[in-house]
CSV table of C-alpha atoms in Angstrom, one decimal:
chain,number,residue,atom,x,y,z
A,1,UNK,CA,38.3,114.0,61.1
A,2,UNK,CA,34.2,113.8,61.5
A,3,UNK,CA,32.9,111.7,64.5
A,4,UNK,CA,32.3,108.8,62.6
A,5,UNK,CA,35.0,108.3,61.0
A,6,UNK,CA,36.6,107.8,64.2
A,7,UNK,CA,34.1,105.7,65.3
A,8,UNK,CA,34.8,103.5,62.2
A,9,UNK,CA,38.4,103.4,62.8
A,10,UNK,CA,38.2,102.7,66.7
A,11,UNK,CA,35.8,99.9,65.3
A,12,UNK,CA,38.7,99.1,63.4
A,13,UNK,CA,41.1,98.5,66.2
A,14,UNK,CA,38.9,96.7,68.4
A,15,UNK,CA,38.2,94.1,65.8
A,16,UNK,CA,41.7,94.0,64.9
A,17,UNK,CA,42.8,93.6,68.9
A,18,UNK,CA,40.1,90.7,69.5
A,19,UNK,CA,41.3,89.1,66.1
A,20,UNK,CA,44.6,89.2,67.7
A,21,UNK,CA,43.8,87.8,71.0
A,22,UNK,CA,41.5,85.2,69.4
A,23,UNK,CA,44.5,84.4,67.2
A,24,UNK,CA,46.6,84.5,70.7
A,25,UNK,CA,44.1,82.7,72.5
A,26,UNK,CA,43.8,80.1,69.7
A,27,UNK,CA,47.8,79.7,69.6
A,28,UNK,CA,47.6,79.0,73.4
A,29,UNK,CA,44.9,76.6,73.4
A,30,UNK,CA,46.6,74.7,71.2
A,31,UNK,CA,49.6,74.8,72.7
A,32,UNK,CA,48.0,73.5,75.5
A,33,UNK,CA,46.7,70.4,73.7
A,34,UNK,CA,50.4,69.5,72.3
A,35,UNK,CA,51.2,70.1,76.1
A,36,UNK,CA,48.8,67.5,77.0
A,37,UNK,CA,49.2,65.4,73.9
A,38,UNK,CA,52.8,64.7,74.9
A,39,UNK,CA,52.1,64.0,78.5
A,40,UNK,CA,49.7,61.5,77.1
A,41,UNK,CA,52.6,60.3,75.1
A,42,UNK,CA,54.7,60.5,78.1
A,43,UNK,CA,51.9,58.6,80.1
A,44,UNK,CA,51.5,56.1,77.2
A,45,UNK,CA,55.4,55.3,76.4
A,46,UNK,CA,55.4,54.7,80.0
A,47,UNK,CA,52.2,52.6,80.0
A,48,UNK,CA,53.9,50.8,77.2
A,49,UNK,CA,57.4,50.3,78.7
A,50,UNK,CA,55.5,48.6,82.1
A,51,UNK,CA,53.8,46.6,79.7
A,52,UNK,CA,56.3,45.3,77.6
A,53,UNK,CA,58.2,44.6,81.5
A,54,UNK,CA,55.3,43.0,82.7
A,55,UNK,CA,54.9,40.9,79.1
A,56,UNK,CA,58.4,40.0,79.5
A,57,UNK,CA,58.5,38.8,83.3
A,58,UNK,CA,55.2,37.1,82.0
A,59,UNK,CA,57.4,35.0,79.0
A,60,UNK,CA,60.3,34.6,81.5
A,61,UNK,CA,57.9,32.7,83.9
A,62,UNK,CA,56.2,30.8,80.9
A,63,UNK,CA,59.6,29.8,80.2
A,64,UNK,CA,60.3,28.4,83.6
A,65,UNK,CA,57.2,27.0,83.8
A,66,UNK,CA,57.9,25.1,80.4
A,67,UNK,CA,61.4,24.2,81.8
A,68,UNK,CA,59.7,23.0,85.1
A,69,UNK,CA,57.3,20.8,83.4
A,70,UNK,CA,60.1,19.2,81.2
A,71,UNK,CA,62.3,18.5,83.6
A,72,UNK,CA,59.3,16.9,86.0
A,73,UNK,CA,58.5,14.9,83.2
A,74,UNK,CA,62.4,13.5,82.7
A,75,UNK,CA,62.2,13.3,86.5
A,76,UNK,CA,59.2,11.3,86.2
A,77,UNK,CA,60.7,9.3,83.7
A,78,UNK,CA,63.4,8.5,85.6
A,79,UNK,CA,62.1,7.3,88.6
A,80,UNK,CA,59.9,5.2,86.3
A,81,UNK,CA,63.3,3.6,85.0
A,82,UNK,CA,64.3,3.1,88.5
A,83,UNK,CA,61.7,1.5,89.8
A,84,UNK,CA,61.7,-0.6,87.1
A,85,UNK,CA,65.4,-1.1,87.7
A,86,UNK,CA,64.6,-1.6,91.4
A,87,UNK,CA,62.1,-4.4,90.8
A,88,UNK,CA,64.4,-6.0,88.3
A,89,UNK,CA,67.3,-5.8,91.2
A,90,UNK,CA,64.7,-7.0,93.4
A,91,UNK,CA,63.6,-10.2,91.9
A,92,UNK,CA,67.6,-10.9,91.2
A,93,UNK,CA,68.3,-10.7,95.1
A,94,UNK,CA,65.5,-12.9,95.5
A,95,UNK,CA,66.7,-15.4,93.1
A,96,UNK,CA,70.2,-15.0,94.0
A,97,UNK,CA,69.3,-15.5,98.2
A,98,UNK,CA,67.6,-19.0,96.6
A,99,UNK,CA,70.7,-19.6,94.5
A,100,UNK,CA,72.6,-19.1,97.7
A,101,UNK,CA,70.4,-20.9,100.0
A,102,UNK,CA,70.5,-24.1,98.0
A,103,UNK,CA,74.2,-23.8,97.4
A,104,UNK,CA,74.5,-23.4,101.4
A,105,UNK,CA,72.5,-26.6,101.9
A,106,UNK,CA,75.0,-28.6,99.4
A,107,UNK,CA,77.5,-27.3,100.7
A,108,UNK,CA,76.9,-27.9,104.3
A,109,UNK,CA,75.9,-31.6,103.0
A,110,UNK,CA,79.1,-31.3,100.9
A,111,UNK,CA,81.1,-30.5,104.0
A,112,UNK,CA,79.6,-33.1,106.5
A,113,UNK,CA,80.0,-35.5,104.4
A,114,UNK,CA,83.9,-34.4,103.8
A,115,UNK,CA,84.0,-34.2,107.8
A,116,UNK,CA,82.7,-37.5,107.6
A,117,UNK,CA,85.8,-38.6,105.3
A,118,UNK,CA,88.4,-37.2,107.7
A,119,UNK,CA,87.2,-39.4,110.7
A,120,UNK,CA,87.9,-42.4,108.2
A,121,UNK,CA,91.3,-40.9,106.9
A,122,UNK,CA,92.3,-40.4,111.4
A,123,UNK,CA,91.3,-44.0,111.6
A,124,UNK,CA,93.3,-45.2,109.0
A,125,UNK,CA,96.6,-43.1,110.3
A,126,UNK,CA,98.4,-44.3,112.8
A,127,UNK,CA,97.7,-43.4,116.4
A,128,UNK,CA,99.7,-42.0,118.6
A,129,UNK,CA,99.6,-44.8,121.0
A,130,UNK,CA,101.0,-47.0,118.5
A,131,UNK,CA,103.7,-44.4,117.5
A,132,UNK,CA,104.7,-44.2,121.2
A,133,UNK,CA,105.4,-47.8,121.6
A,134,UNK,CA,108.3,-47.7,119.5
A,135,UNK,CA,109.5,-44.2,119.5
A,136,UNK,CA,110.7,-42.3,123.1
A,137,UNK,CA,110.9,-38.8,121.3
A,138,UNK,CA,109.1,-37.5,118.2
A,139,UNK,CA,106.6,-35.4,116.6
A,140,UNK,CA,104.1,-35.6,114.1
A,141,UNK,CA,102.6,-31.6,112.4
A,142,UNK,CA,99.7,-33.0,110.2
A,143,UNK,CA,97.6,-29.9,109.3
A,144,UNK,CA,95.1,-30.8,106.5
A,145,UNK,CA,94.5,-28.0,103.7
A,146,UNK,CA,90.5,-28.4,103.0
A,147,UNK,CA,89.6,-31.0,105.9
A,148,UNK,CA,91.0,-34.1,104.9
A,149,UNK,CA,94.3,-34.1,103.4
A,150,UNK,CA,96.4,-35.6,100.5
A,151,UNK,CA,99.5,-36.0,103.1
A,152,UNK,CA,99.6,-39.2,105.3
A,153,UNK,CA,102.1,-40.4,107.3
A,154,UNK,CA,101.8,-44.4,107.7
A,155,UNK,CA,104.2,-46.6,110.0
A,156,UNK,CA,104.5,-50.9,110.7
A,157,UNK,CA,106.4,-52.7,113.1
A,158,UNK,CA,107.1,-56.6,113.0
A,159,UNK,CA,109.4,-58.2,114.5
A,160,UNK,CA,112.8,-55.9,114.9
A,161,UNK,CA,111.7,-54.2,111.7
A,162,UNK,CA,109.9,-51.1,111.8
A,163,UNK,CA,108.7,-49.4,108.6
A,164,UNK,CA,107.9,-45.5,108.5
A,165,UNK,CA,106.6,-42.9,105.9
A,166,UNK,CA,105.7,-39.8,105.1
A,167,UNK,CA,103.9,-38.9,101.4
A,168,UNK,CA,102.2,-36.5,99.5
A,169,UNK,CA,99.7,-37.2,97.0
A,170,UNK,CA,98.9,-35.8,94.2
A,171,UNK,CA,95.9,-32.9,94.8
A,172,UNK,CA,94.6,-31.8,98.1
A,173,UNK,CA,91.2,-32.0,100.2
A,174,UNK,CA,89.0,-35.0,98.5
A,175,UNK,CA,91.3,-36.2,95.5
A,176,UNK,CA,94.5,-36.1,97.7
A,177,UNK,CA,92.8,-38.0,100.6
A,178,UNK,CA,91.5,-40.9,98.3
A,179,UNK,CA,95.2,-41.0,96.8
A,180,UNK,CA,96.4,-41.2,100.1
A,181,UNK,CA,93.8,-44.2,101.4
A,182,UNK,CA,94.9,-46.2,98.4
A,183,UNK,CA,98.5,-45.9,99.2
A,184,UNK,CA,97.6,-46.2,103.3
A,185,UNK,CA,96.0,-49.7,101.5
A,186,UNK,CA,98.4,-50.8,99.6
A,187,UNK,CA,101.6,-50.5,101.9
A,188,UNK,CA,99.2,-52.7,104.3
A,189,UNK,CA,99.2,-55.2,101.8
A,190,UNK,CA,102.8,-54.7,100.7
A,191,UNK,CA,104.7,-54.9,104.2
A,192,UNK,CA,102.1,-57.6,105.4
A,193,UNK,CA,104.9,-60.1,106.0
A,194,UNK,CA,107.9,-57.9,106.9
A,195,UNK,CA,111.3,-59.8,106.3
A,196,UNK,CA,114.4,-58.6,107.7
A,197,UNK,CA,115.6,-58.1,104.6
A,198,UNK,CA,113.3,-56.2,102.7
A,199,UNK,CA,114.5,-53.1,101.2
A,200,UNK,CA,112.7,-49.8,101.1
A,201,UNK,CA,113.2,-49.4,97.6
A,202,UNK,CA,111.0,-52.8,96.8
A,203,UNK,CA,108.5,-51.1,98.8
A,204,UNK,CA,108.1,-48.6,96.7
A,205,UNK,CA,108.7,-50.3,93.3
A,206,UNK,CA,105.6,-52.2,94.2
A,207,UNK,CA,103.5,-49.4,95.0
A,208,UNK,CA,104.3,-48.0,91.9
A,209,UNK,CA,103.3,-51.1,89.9
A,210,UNK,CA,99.7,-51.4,92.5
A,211,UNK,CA,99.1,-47.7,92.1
A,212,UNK,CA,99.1,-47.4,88.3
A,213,UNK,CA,97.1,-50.5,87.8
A,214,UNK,CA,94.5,-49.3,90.3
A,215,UNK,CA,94.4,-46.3,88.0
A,216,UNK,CA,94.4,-47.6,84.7
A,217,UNK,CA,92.1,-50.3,85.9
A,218,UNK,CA,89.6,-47.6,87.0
A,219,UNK,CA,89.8,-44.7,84.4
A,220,UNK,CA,89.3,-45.0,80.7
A,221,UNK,CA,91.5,-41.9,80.4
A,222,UNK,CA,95.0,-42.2,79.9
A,223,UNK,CA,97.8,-40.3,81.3
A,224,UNK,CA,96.1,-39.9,84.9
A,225,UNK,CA,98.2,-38.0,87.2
A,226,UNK,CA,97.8,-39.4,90.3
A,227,UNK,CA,100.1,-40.8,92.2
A,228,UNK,CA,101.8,-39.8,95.2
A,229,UNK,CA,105.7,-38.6,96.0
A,230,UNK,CA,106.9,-40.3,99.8
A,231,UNK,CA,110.4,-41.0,101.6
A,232,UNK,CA,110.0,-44.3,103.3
A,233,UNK,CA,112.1,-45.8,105.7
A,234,UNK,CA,113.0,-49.6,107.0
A,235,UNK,CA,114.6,-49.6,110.5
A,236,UNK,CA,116.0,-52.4,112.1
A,237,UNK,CA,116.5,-52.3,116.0
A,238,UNK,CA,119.0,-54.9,116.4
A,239,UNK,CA,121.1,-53.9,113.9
A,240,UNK,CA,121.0,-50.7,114.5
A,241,UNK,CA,120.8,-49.9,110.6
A,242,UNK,CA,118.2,-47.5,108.7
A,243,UNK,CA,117.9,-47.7,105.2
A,244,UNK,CA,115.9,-45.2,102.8
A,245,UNK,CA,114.0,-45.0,99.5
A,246,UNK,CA,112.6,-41.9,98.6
A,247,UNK,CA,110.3,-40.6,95.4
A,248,UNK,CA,111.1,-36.6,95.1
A,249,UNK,CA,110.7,-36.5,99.1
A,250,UNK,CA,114.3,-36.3,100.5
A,251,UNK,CA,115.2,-37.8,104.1
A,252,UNK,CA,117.0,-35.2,106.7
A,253,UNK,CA,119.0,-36.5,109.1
A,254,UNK,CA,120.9,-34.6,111.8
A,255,UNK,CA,123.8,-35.4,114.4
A,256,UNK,CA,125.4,-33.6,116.9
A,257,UNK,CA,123.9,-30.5,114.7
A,258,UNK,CA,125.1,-31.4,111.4
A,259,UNK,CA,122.5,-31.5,108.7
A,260,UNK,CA,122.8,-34.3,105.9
A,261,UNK,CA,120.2,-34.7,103.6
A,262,UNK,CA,119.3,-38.1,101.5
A,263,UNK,CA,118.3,-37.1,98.3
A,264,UNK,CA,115.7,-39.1,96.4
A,265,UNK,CA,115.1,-40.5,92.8
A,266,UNK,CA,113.3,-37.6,90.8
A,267,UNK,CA,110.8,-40.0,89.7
A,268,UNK,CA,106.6,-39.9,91.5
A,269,UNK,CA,104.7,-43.0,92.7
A,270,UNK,CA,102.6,-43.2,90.0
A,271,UNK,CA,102.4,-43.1,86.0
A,272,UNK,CA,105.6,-41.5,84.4
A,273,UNK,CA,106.6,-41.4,81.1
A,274,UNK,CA,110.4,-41.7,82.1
A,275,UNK,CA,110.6,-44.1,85.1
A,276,UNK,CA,113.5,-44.8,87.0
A,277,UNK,CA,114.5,-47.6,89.3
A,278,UNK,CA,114.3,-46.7,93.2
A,279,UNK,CA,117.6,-46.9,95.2
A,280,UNK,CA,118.2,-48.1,98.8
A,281,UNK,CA,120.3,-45.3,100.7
A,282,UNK,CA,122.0,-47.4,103.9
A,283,UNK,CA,122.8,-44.7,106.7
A,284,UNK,CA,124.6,-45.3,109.9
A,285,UNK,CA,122.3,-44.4,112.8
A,286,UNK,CA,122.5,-44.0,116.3
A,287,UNK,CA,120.4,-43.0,119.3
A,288,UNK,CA,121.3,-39.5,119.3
A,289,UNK,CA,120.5,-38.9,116.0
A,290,UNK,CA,117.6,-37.3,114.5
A,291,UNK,CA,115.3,-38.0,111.2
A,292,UNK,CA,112.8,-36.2,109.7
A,293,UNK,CA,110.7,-36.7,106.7
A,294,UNK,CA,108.4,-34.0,105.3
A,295,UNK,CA,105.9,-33.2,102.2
A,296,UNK,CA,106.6,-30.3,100.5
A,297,UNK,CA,103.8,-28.3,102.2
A,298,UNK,CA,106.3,-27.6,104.9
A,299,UNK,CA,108.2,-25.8,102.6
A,300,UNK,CA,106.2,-24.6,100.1
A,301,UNK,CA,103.4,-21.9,101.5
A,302,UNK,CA,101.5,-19.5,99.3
A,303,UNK,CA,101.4,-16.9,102.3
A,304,UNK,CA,104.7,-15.5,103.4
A,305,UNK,CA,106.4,-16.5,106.6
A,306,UNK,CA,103.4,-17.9,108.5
């Protein structure tokens, strides 16, 4: 082999060997850019994953923020509803405390004048002076409901003759104490001149007959009830003999213990559309005996044993 030909060969080979490392060298410097190309991917999916956290905190805290604002504005709402509320509340307790502060006033006028009345019923009642004149021992529990009351208790003396009563009208406080000054009236005017034989049961036969016409006479209304229901008695000293009418109030009389009571006619002092004729009860009395006569308020009470 001449000179150059190896010359030319060994050209050859070198050309050959830096093809091969350029082809080595371009292999590597590519590998290096799909090196770099995925960290860039690396760096960008994680650029992208932050960002798609960060957007989604971001629409979290829009959403808050949106639910913030609506609920301020129902809040808001609200409290314009209460106030309006309040102001409406407001101007009702101020009209009510002027509803109630006239009502106060007529009712305090209201009640003096009803105070007023139950001086006038006391006066009319018998006192307990006059009681005492002509009774050693007895007792008298007059408790009025609303002031003035439709019970009254009403008693005359003339001569030997003493005539006693206890009644209950019909209503209580201001109806039941007019009722009761009408009857108070007309037993005045009944047992004006007390005979020593007048019978309770005439007593009360004619304030049946006064006590309807004052009613009829004063009312265009008809069937009224007002009227009064009353055990009445007529004592006489000397005799020693009590006799007893009564209208639905029984007389009670006790002796040595024994309870007896005197039943009355189921018929009222007043209108009725069945009336029945009062009897006169004669009872043997002495001084050791005791009588009582009571409206049925003593009996009757809405609130258990007091």
């Amino acid at each position: 082999m001449s000179c150059s030909e190896s010359e030319q060969r060994l050209k050859r080979d070198l050309r050959s060997v830096n093809n091969e490392l350029e082809r080595y060298r371009t292999l590597y410097e590519n590998y290096q850019k799909s090196e770099q190309v995925k960290k860039d991917n690396a760096r960008n999916e994680r650029k992208t994953a932050t960002y798609r956290r960060i957007l989604s905190e971001a629409e979290s805290v829009m959403l808050e923020r949106k639910q913030i604002e609506e609920e301020k504005l129902e809040i808001q709402n609200r409290n314009r509803k209460l106030w309006d509320m309040s102001l409406s509340i407001q101007k009702e307790k101020e009209r009510i405390a002027i509803l109630k502060k006239d009502i106060e006033q007529k009712h305090l006028s209201v009640t003096d004048s009803i105070r007023y009345a139950r001086y006038i019923q006391l006066a009319v009642l018998p006192s307990i002076d006059v009681l005492g004149q002509w009774f050693d021992d007895y007792f008298i529990f007059w408790r009025p409901l609303e002031i003035v009351s439709g019970d009254f208790y009403w008693m005359k003396r003339q001569g030997d003759v003493i005539v006693f009563t206890v009644a209950d009208c019909t209503g209580h406080g201001v109806l039941g104490a007019f009722v009761s000054l009408l009857g108070i009236t007309f037993l005045n005017e009944i047992c004006s001149n007390i005979s020593n034989g007048i019978k309770p049961s005439y007593i009360l036969e004619q304030l049946r007959n006064n006590v309807i016409d004052a009613i009829k006479h004063n009312s265009d209304e008809e069937n009224i009830d007002n009227g009064m229901d009353i055990a009445l008695c007529v004592y006489d000293i000397k005799k020693q003999r009590l006799q007893y009418s009564g209208a639905n109030n029984s007389m009670y009389h006790v002796r040595n213990g024994v309870l007896t009571e005197y039943k009355p006619v189921r018929n009222p002092i007043g209108d009725y559309p069945s009336k029945k004729d009062f009897e006169t009860l004669d009872v043997d009395i002495k001084f050791v005996d005791w009588i009582y006569l009571f409206s049925d308020g003593l009996a009757d009470q809405f609130w258990g044993d007091d």
